[in-house]
Coordinates of C-alpha atoms in Angstrom, one line a residue:
M5 CA -64.8 40.1 15.6
K6 CA -65.1 37.5 18.4
L7 CA -62.1 35.9 19.8
K8 CA -62.1 32.1 20.0
K9 CA -62.5 30.9 23.6
H10 CA -59.0 29.4 23.9
L11 CA -57.4 32.7 22.8
F12 CA -59.5 35.0 25.0
I13 CA -57.8 34.4 28.3
P14 CA -54.2 34.8 27.0
F15 CA -55.4 37.9 25.2
L16 CA -56.7 39.4 28.4
L17 CA -53.5 38.5 30.3
L18 CA -51.3 40.1 27.6
A19 CA -53.4 43.2 27.6
F20 CA -53.3 43.4 31.4
F21 CA -49.6 42.8 31.4
Q22 CA -48.9 45.6 28.9
F23 CA -51.2 48.0 30.8
T24 CA -49.4 47.2 34.1
I25 CA -46.0 47.8 32.5
S26 CA -47.1 51.1 31.0
F27 CA -48.8 52.3 34.2
S28 CA -45.8 51.5 36.4
Q29 CA -43.0 52.7 34.1
E30 CA -41.4 55.5 36.1
L31 CA -39.6 58.5 34.8
K32 CA -36.0 57.5 34.3
P33 CA -33.1 59.1 32.4
A34 CA -30.5 57.0 30.6
S35 CA -27.7 55.9 33.0
L36 CA -25.3 58.3 31.4
F37 CA -27.2 61.0 33.1
S38 CA -26.2 60.9 36.7
D39 CA -24.8 63.0 39.5
G40 CA -21.3 64.4 38.8
M41 CA -21.6 64.2 35.0
V42 CA -20.0 66.6 32.5
L43 CA -22.1 67.9 29.6
Q44 CA -20.4 69.0 26.3
R45 CA -20.3 72.7 25.6
D46 CA -21.0 74.6 22.4
I47 CA -23.2 71.9 20.7
P48 CA -26.8 70.7 21.2
V49 CA -27.0 68.3 24.1
P50 CA -29.4 65.3 23.7
V51 CA -31.1 64.1 26.9
W52 CA -33.1 60.9 26.9
G53 CA -34.7 58.2 28.9
T54 CA -37.9 56.3 29.6
A55 CA -41.2 57.3 31.2
K56 CA -44.9 56.4 31.1
P57 CA -45.9 56.1 27.4
N58 CA -47.2 59.4 25.9
S59 CA -46.4 61.4 29.1
K60 CA -45.1 64.9 28.9
I61 CA -41.4 65.5 29.8
T62 CA -39.7 68.8 30.8
V63 CA -35.9 69.2 31.2
T64 CA -34.6 72.3 33.0
F65 CA -30.9 73.3 33.1
A66 CA -28.9 76.5 32.9
N67 CA -31.9 78.8 32.4
Q68 CA -33.2 76.5 29.7
K69 CA -36.5 74.6 29.7
Q70 CA -37.1 72.1 27.0
K71 CA -40.1 69.9 26.5
T72 CA -41.0 66.7 24.7
K73 CA -43.4 63.7 24.9
A74 CA -42.6 60.0 25.5
D75 CA -43.6 57.8 22.6
N76 CA -45.9 54.8 22.7
N77 CA -43.1 52.6 24.2
G78 CA -42.2 55.2 26.8
K79 CA -39.0 56.4 25.2
W80 CA -38.2 60.1 25.1
M81 CA -35.5 62.4 23.9
L82 CA -34.9 66.1 23.6
K83 CA -32.0 68.5 23.1
L84 CA -30.7 71.3 25.2
D85 CA -29.4 74.3 23.2
P86 CA -25.6 74.7 23.2
L87 CA -24.2 75.4 26.6
K88 CA -21.2 77.5 27.7
A89 CA -18.4 76.0 29.7
S90 CA -18.9 76.1 33.4
K91 CA -16.9 75.0 36.5
I92 CA -19.8 75.8 38.7
A93 CA -21.8 72.8 39.7
R94 CA -25.5 72.9 38.8
D95 CA -28.6 70.7 38.8
L96 CA -30.6 69.3 35.9
V97 CA -34.2 68.7 36.6
I98 CA -36.4 66.2 34.6
S99 CA -40.1 66.5 35.3
G100 CA -43.0 64.3 34.2
D101 CA -45.3 62.2 36.3
S102 CA -42.5 62.4 38.8
K103 CA -39.3 64.4 39.2
V104 CA -35.6 63.5 38.8
I105 CA -32.9 65.8 40.0
I106 CA -29.3 65.2 38.7
S107 CA -26.8 67.3 40.7
N108 CA -23.2 68.5 40.6
I109 CA -23.0 68.9 36.8
L110 CA -20.2 70.7 35.0
V111 CA -20.0 71.8 31.4
G112 CA -16.9 71.4 29.3
E113 CA -15.2 68.9 27.0
V114 CA -16.4 65.3 26.9
W115 CA -14.4 62.6 25.2
I116 CA -15.0 58.8 24.8
C117 CA -11.7 56.9 25.3
S118 CA -11.9 53.4 23.8
G119 CA -9.8 50.5 22.5
Q120 CA -8.0 47.5 23.9
S121 CA -5.5 46.8 26.6
N122 CA -3.2 49.8 26.1
M123 CA -6.1 52.1 26.6
Q124 CA -7.2 50.0 29.6
F125 CA -3.6 50.1 31.0
N126 CA -3.9 51.3 34.6
V127 CA -2.6 54.6 35.8
N128 CA -1.0 52.8 38.8
N129 CA 1.5 51.3 36.4
V130 CA 2.8 54.7 35.2
P131 CA 4.3 56.6 38.1
E132 CA 4.7 59.8 36.1
I133 CA 1.0 59.9 35.4
K134 CA -0.1 58.6 38.9
S135 CA 1.9 61.5 40.4
L136 CA -0.6 63.9 38.7
I137 CA -3.6 62.7 40.7
P138 CA -3.2 65.1 43.6
F139 CA -3.3 68.0 41.1
T140 CA -6.4 66.9 39.3
K141 CA -9.1 69.6 38.8
N142 CA -12.5 69.4 37.2
I143 CA -12.1 65.9 35.7
R144 CA -15.0 63.5 35.9
T145 CA -15.2 59.9 34.7
F146 CA -17.9 57.5 33.5
Q147 CA -16.4 54.0 33.3
V148 CA -18.5 51.5 31.2
K149 CA -18.7 48.0 32.7
N150 CA -17.1 45.4 30.5
I151 CA -19.8 43.2 29.2
V152 CA -21.2 41.9 25.9
S153 CA -24.6 41.5 24.3
L154 CA -26.1 39.7 21.3
E155 CA -28.4 42.7 20.7
E156 CA -27.8 46.4 20.6
Q157 CA -28.6 47.8 24.1
D158 CA -30.2 51.1 25.1
D159 CA -28.3 51.5 28.4
V160 CA -25.0 50.9 30.0
T161 CA -23.9 50.0 33.5
G162 CA -21.9 52.8 35.2
T163 CA -22.1 56.1 37.0
W164 CA -20.2 59.4 36.8
K165 CA -17.6 59.8 39.5
V166 CA -15.6 62.9 40.5
T167 CA -12.3 61.3 39.9
N168 CA -9.7 60.6 37.3
P169 CA -10.0 57.7 34.8
S170 CA -8.3 54.5 35.7
S171 CA -6.7 54.4 32.3
A172 CA -3.2 56.0 32.1
V173 CA -3.7 57.3 28.6
A174 CA -7.2 58.6 29.2
F175 CA -6.1 60.3 32.5
G176 CA -3.0 61.8 30.9
F177 CA -5.1 63.1 28.1
A178 CA -7.7 64.6 30.4
Y179 CA -5.2 66.1 32.7
F180 CA -3.3 68.0 30.0
L181 CA -6.4 68.9 28.1
E182 CA -8.0 70.4 31.2
S183 CA -4.8 72.3 31.8
I184 CA -4.4 73.6 28.3
G185 CA -8.1 74.4 27.7
D186 CA -8.8 75.6 31.3
V187 CA -12.1 73.8 31.0
P188 CA -13.8 70.8 32.8
V189 CA -13.1 67.4 31.1
G190 CA -15.4 64.4 31.2
I191 CA -14.1 61.0 30.1
I192 CA -16.3 58.1 29.2
L193 CA -14.0 55.1 29.4
S194 CA -15.1 52.1 27.4
S195 CA -12.2 49.8 26.6
W196 CA -11.5 46.1 26.9
G197 CA -8.1 44.3 26.4
S198 CA -7.5 42.2 23.3
S199 CA -10.7 43.3 21.6
S200 CA -10.5 43.6 17.8
L201 CA -11.8 46.4 15.7
E202 CA -14.6 44.0 14.7
A203 CA -15.7 43.7 18.3
W204 CA -16.5 47.4 18.3
M205 CA -18.3 47.3 14.9
P206 CA -22.1 47.5 14.5
R207 CA -23.8 44.8 12.6
S208 CA -24.9 47.4 10.0
M209 CA -21.4 47.5 8.7
T210 CA -22.0 44.1 7.1
E211 CA -23.8 46.0 4.4
E212 CA -20.5 47.7 3.4
L213 CA -18.0 45.1 4.2
P214 CA -18.4 41.6 2.7
Y215 CA -15.7 40.1 5.0
F216 CA -17.6 41.3 8.1
K217 CA -20.8 39.9 6.7
T218 CA -19.1 36.5 6.4
I219 CA -17.9 36.8 10.0
M220 CA -21.3 37.7 11.3
D221 CA -23.1 35.0 9.3
D222 CA -20.7 32.5 10.8
F223 CA -21.3 33.9 14.2
D224 CA -25.1 33.7 13.8
K225 CA -24.8 30.0 12.9
D226 CA -22.6 29.3 15.9
T227 CA -25.2 28.6 18.6
A228 CA -22.6 27.1 20.9
T229 CA -20.7 30.4 21.1
Q230 CA -23.9 32.3 21.6
N231 CA -25.0 30.0 24.4
R232 CA -21.6 30.3 26.0
L233 CA -21.8 34.0 26.0
L234 CA -25.3 34.0 27.5
E235 CA -24.2 31.6 30.2
A236 CA -21.3 33.9 31.1
I237 CA -23.4 37.0 31.1
N238 CA -26.2 35.5 33.2
S239 CA -24.0 33.6 35.6
P240 CA -24.8 34.9 39.2
K241 CA -21.1 34.3 40.1
G242 CA -19.8 36.3 37.1
W243 CA -17.3 34.9 34.7
N244 CA -13.7 33.7 35.0
I245 CA -10.7 34.9 33.0
K246 CA -11.1 32.3 30.4
E247 CA -14.7 33.3 29.8
D248 CA -13.7 37.0 29.9
I249 CA -11.2 36.5 27.0
F250 CA -13.7 34.5 25.1
M251 CA -16.3 37.2 25.4
R252 CA -14.2 40.2 24.4
R253 CA -12.8 38.4 21.3
Q254 CA -16.1 38.0 19.6
P255 CA -17.3 40.3 16.8
N256 CA -19.9 43.0 17.3
V257 CA -21.0 42.0 20.8
V258 CA -18.8 44.5 22.6
Y259 CA -20.2 47.3 20.5
N260 CA -23.7 46.3 21.3
A261 CA -23.2 46.5 25.1
M262 CA -20.4 49.1 25.5
M263 CA -20.6 51.6 22.7
K264 CA -24.1 51.7 21.1
P265 CA -25.8 52.8 24.4
L266 CA -23.4 55.8 24.6
A267 CA -25.0 57.4 21.5
P268 CA -25.9 60.1 21.0
Y269 CA -24.4 61.5 24.3
A270 CA -22.9 64.9 23.3
C271 CA -19.1 64.7 23.1
R272 CA -16.2 66.4 21.3
G273 CA -14.8 63.2 20.1
L274 CA -13.4 59.7 20.6
V275 CA -9.8 58.7 21.4
W276 CA -9.1 55.3 19.8
Y277 CA -6.1 53.2 21.0
Q278 CA -6.6 49.9 19.3
G279 CA -5.0 47.8 16.6
E280 CA -2.8 45.2 18.3
R281 CA -5.4 42.5 17.8
N282 CA -5.5 43.3 14.1
T283 CA -1.7 42.9 13.5
R284 CA -1.7 39.1 13.3
Y285 CA -1.8 39.2 9.5
I286 CA -0.4 41.5 6.9
S287 CA -3.5 41.2 4.8
G288 CA -6.8 39.3 4.6
V289 CA -9.0 37.4 7.0
P290 CA -7.4 34.0 7.8
E291 CA -9.1 30.6 7.8
V292 CA -9.4 29.7 11.5
T293 CA -9.3 26.5 13.5
E294 CA -10.4 25.6 16.9
A295 CA -6.9 26.6 18.1
N296 CA -6.8 30.1 16.6
W297 CA -10.5 31.0 16.5
F298 CA -9.7 34.5 17.7
H299 CA -7.7 35.3 14.6
K300 CA -10.7 35.9 12.5
V301 CA -10.1 39.6 12.0
A302 CA -9.0 41.9 9.2
G303 CA -5.3 42.2 8.5
M304 CA -3.1 45.3 8.7
K305 CA -3.4 46.5 5.1
E306 CA -7.2 46.5 5.2
Y307 CA -7.4 48.0 8.7
G308 CA -7.2 51.7 7.6
D309 CA -10.0 51.6 5.1
I310 CA -12.2 49.7 7.5
L311 CA -11.4 52.2 10.2
K312 CA -12.5 55.1 8.0
L313 CA -15.9 53.4 7.4
W314 CA -16.1 52.7 11.1
I315 CA -15.6 56.4 11.9
Q316 CA -18.2 57.4 9.3
N317 CA -20.7 54.9 10.8
Y318 CA -20.1 56.2 14.4
R319 CA -20.6 59.8 13.2
K320 CA -24.0 58.8 11.8
T321 CA -24.9 57.0 15.0
W322 CA -24.0 60.1 17.0
Q323 CA -25.6 62.4 14.4
N324 CA -22.5 64.5 14.5
D325 CA -20.3 64.9 11.3
N326 CA -17.9 67.0 13.3
M327 CA -17.2 64.4 15.9
H328 CA -13.4 64.2 16.2
F329 CA -11.5 60.9 16.1
A330 CA -8.1 60.9 17.6
V331 CA -6.2 57.7 16.7
V332 CA -3.2 56.6 18.7
M333 CA -0.6 55.2 16.4
L334 CA 0.8 51.8 17.6
P335 CA 4.3 52.4 19.1
G336 CA 7.5 50.4 18.6
Y337 CA 7.4 46.7 19.1
G338 CA 9.8 44.0 18.1
K339 CA 7.6 41.0 17.1
G340 CA 6.0 40.3 13.8
T341 CA 2.9 38.6 12.4
H342 CA 1.5 35.1 13.1
A343 CA 3.3 33.8 10.0
S344 CA 6.6 35.5 10.8
P345 CA 6.8 36.3 14.5
N346 CA 10.6 36.6 14.9
I347 CA 11.7 39.5 12.8
D348 CA 14.5 42.1 12.6
S349 CA 12.8 44.9 14.3
K350 CA 14.9 47.5 12.4
S351 CA 14.2 46.1 9.0
P352 CA 12.1 48.2 6.6
T353 CA 10.7 45.1 4.9
A354 CA 9.8 42.8 7.8
E355 CA 6.2 41.9 8.5
S356 CA 6.1 44.4 11.4
W357 CA 3.7 46.9 12.9
A358 CA 5.0 49.4 10.3
W359 CA 2.2 48.2 8.1
M360 CA -0.4 48.9 10.7
R361 CA 0.9 52.4 11.4
E362 CA 0.7 53.2 7.6
S363 CA -2.9 51.9 7.7
Q364 CA -3.8 53.9 10.7
L365 CA -2.7 57.1 9.0
K366 CA -5.3 56.6 6.3
V367 CA -7.9 58.0 8.6
L368 CA -6.4 61.4 7.8
D369 CA -8.2 61.2 4.5
L370 CA -11.3 62.1 6.6
P371 CA -11.9 65.6 8.1
N372 CA -11.9 66.0 11.9
T373 CA -9.3 63.2 12.5
S374 CA -5.8 63.1 13.9
V375 CA -3.2 60.5 14.5
T376 CA -0.9 60.8 17.5
N377 CA 2.6 59.7 16.7
T378 CA 4.2 57.2 19.0
I379 CA 7.0 55.9 16.8
D380 CA 9.7 57.0 19.3
L381 CA 7.9 55.1 22.1
G382 CA 7.2 51.4 22.9
S383 CA 9.2 48.4 23.8
E384 CA 11.0 45.7 21.9
T385 CA 9.5 42.9 23.9
N386 CA 6.5 44.3 25.8
I387 CA 3.3 44.8 24.0
H388 CA 2.1 46.9 27.0
P389 CA 4.8 49.5 27.3
T390 CA 4.8 51.9 30.3
D391 CA 5.8 55.1 28.5
K392 CA 2.2 56.4 28.3
F393 CA 3.0 59.9 29.7
P394 CA 3.9 61.4 26.3
I395 CA 0.9 59.9 24.6
G396 CA -1.5 61.8 27.0
Q397 CA 0.5 65.0 26.4
R398 CA 0.4 64.6 22.6
L399 CA -3.3 63.7 22.5
A400 CA -4.1 66.8 24.5
L401 CA -2.0 69.0 22.2
S402 CA -3.7 67.6 19.2
A403 CA -7.2 68.1 20.7
A404 CA -6.3 71.6 21.7
K405 CA -5.3 72.4 18.1
H406 CA -8.0 70.6 16.2
T407 CA -11.0 70.9 18.5
L408 CA -10.2 74.0 20.7
N409 CA -8.7 75.9 17.7
Q410 CA -5.6 76.9 19.6
N411 CA -2.7 78.1 17.5
I412 CA -0.1 75.6 18.7
V413 CA 2.3 73.0 17.2
A414 CA 0.7 69.7 17.9
E415 CA 2.4 67.3 15.4
G416 CA 5.9 66.4 14.4
P417 CA 7.4 66.7 10.9
V418 CA 5.2 65.1 8.2
L419 CA 6.5 64.2 4.7
D420 CA 5.7 67.0 2.2
Q421 CA 7.7 66.2 -1.0
V422 CA 10.9 64.6 -2.2
E423 CA 13.4 66.0 -4.7
I424 CA 16.0 64.0 -6.6
E425 CA 19.3 65.8 -7.0
N426 CA 22.1 63.8 -8.6
N427 CA 22.6 60.8 -6.3
S428 CA 20.8 62.4 -3.3
L429 CA 17.2 62.6 -2.2
I430 CA 16.1 65.9 -0.5
V431 CA 13.2 65.4 1.9
H432 CA 10.9 68.3 2.6
F433 CA 8.5 68.3 5.6
K434 CA 5.5 70.1 7.0
N435 CA 5.7 71.1 10.6
S436 CA 9.4 71.3 10.2
K437 CA 10.3 74.6 12.0
G438 CA 13.3 74.0 14.1
L439 CA 14.1 70.6 12.5
K440 CA 16.7 68.8 14.5
T441 CA 17.6 65.5 16.2
N442 CA 17.0 65.0 19.9
N443 CA 20.4 63.6 20.5
R444 CA 22.5 65.9 18.3
K445 CA 23.5 63.0 16.1
A446 CA 22.7 62.5 12.4
P447 CA 19.1 61.5 11.6
E448 CA 18.4 57.8 12.0
G449 CA 15.8 55.5 10.6
F450 CA 16.1 56.4 6.8
W451 CA 16.4 53.7 4.1
I452 CA 16.7 54.4 0.4
A453 CA 16.5 52.3 -2.7
D454 CA 16.5 52.5 -6.5
E455 CA 13.9 50.9 -8.7
S456 CA 15.1 47.4 -7.6
L457 CA 13.8 48.2 -4.1
N458 CA 17.1 46.8 -2.6
W459 CA 17.0 48.9 0.6
K460 CA 20.1 50.5 2.1
I461 CA 20.6 52.5 5.2
A462 CA 20.8 56.1 4.2
D463 CA 23.5 58.6 5.3
A464 CA 21.4 61.5 6.4
K465 CA 22.0 65.1 7.3
I466 CA 19.8 68.1 8.1
E467 CA 20.0 71.2 5.9
G468 CA 17.7 73.9 7.1
E469 CA 14.2 72.3 7.3
T470 CA 15.1 69.4 4.9
V471 CA 17.0 66.1 5.3
I472 CA 19.5 65.0 2.6
L473 CA 19.8 61.3 2.0
E474 CA 22.3 59.3 0.1
N475 CA 24.2 56.0 0.0
K476 CA 27.3 55.3 -2.1
D477 CA 25.8 51.9 -3.2
V478 CA 22.6 53.5 -4.5
K479 CA 23.5 55.4 -7.7
N480 CA 20.0 56.3 -8.7
P481 CA 17.9 56.6 -5.6
E482 CA 14.2 56.9 -6.0
F483 CA 12.4 55.6 -2.9
I484 CA 12.5 56.2 0.9
R485 CA 11.3 54.4 3.9
Y486 CA 11.5 56.3 7.2
A487 CA 10.9 54.6 10.5
F488 CA 9.1 51.9 8.6
A489 CA 10.1 49.0 11.0
G490 CA 8.8 47.3 14.1
K491 CA 10.9 49.2 16.6
P492 CA 13.0 51.6 14.6
D493 CA 15.7 53.9 16.0
V494 CA 14.5 57.4 15.4
N495 CA 15.7 60.8 16.6
L496 CA 14.2 63.4 14.1
V497 CA 12.0 66.0 15.7
N498 CA 10.9 69.6 15.2
G499 CA 11.4 72.6 17.4
A500 CA 8.5 71.4 19.6
N501 CA 10.4 68.1 20.2
L502 CA 7.6 66.1 18.5
P503 CA 8.8 63.1 16.4
A504 CA 8.7 62.9 12.6
Y505 CA 5.9 60.6 11.3
P506 CA 6.9 57.3 9.6
F507 CA 6.4 57.1 5.9
R508 CA 7.4 55.3 2.7
T509 CA 7.4 56.7 -0.9
D510 CA 7.1 53.3 -2.7
V511 CA 3.4 53.0 -2.0
D512 CA 2.4 52.8 -5.6
V513 CA 5.1 50.4 -6.6
K514 CA 3.9 46.9 -7.4

């Protein structure tokens, strides 16, 4: 077949251009693979990057030598066999048409720490955690640059550093996990303040969630927003705070740039401290205006079911069904929803964060999940409370139990069952050994009701490993709400001084 004369020259130029790109494509690992990194122990470890198309690649590490071949586009990936933990720094060598040596590598526990502002909250704002820095051992950090993308990216901007994470929660978690497990810890920190769950969702979730498809369809039609994002990303001077807020509050684009490129880096799990952005509404996705454009996110009651699908999607992306997801429960806070911002923070019926906490606990329906209880923490008026120290401790305890298989108490009392006896309700708990209050007073935070759901504060007392509830004005008590309020007063703990989880028993009542 002969090319027409006017097509011949462009064809030659295109062919020459492609040949030049192919010929000059140097051997390069993904940016996650850099000096000072931590590799995950005990599971296969993917290593990937780019090279000259169809070139042979060899990776050598810890007495292993694995080989593969770059594809026609120059992309390659192979897997190292499971590695044993090691505090001894070693080199990883990647060989092809050239050689890349990555040095000072440890092997241990790798966790992604993600979410919004309370995950981003700086260690310098928490003196108790900052004081741990001089005692840090074998902790490495990869901090992902905050940026967005309209398309899923293959690489991220960042390097491993032999230092603690800037995040107070991530550092506290890493410090105590390293101490409990006696193993190196690598933290990949990818978080951005005021980002919604939807910001961290892949476009593929539109196939499962009609509401997200509507959001993304609207986003695709909104060329003004897309152009504004591109202008901010490509600005040689960077972007200002107004543009920063605009970028991180868009759907999907944070995932594209800050999460997708991390897969399938071998890790034990992901710590997720997010949800505040999704507390604006009890239920549903609101109609938005120019003034409240950033409200277009799912409400609290839907959040938990969406989060479960999100976790399952991430596990597929990482090709790891055992990837653990550690969710941080939202702590106490005294403000309500967009429709009802001024609430009684002790009320069990107010439009409070209680509904989000209940939703977050739905992830426990899935295996390899945990929810770190923070119901005794937080601030009445500050959405960024400074009491992050216990969160790091509790996350580490939970990880040690669920992922390091240590026989320890890592959670507080959890509702087991309720007995009705005359005009009293007897509450049985799991994890209740040593049940007590942390101030030697009667248990607080319990409300009871009969079938009318007219809630009354319960008179509560501990008997053994149960709590007995009653109220003289409730003759036939049926239902309980415990710590189900914005900023409840709570004092019930087990022998490990871990707080009881909030709950309500009227879930199925219409």
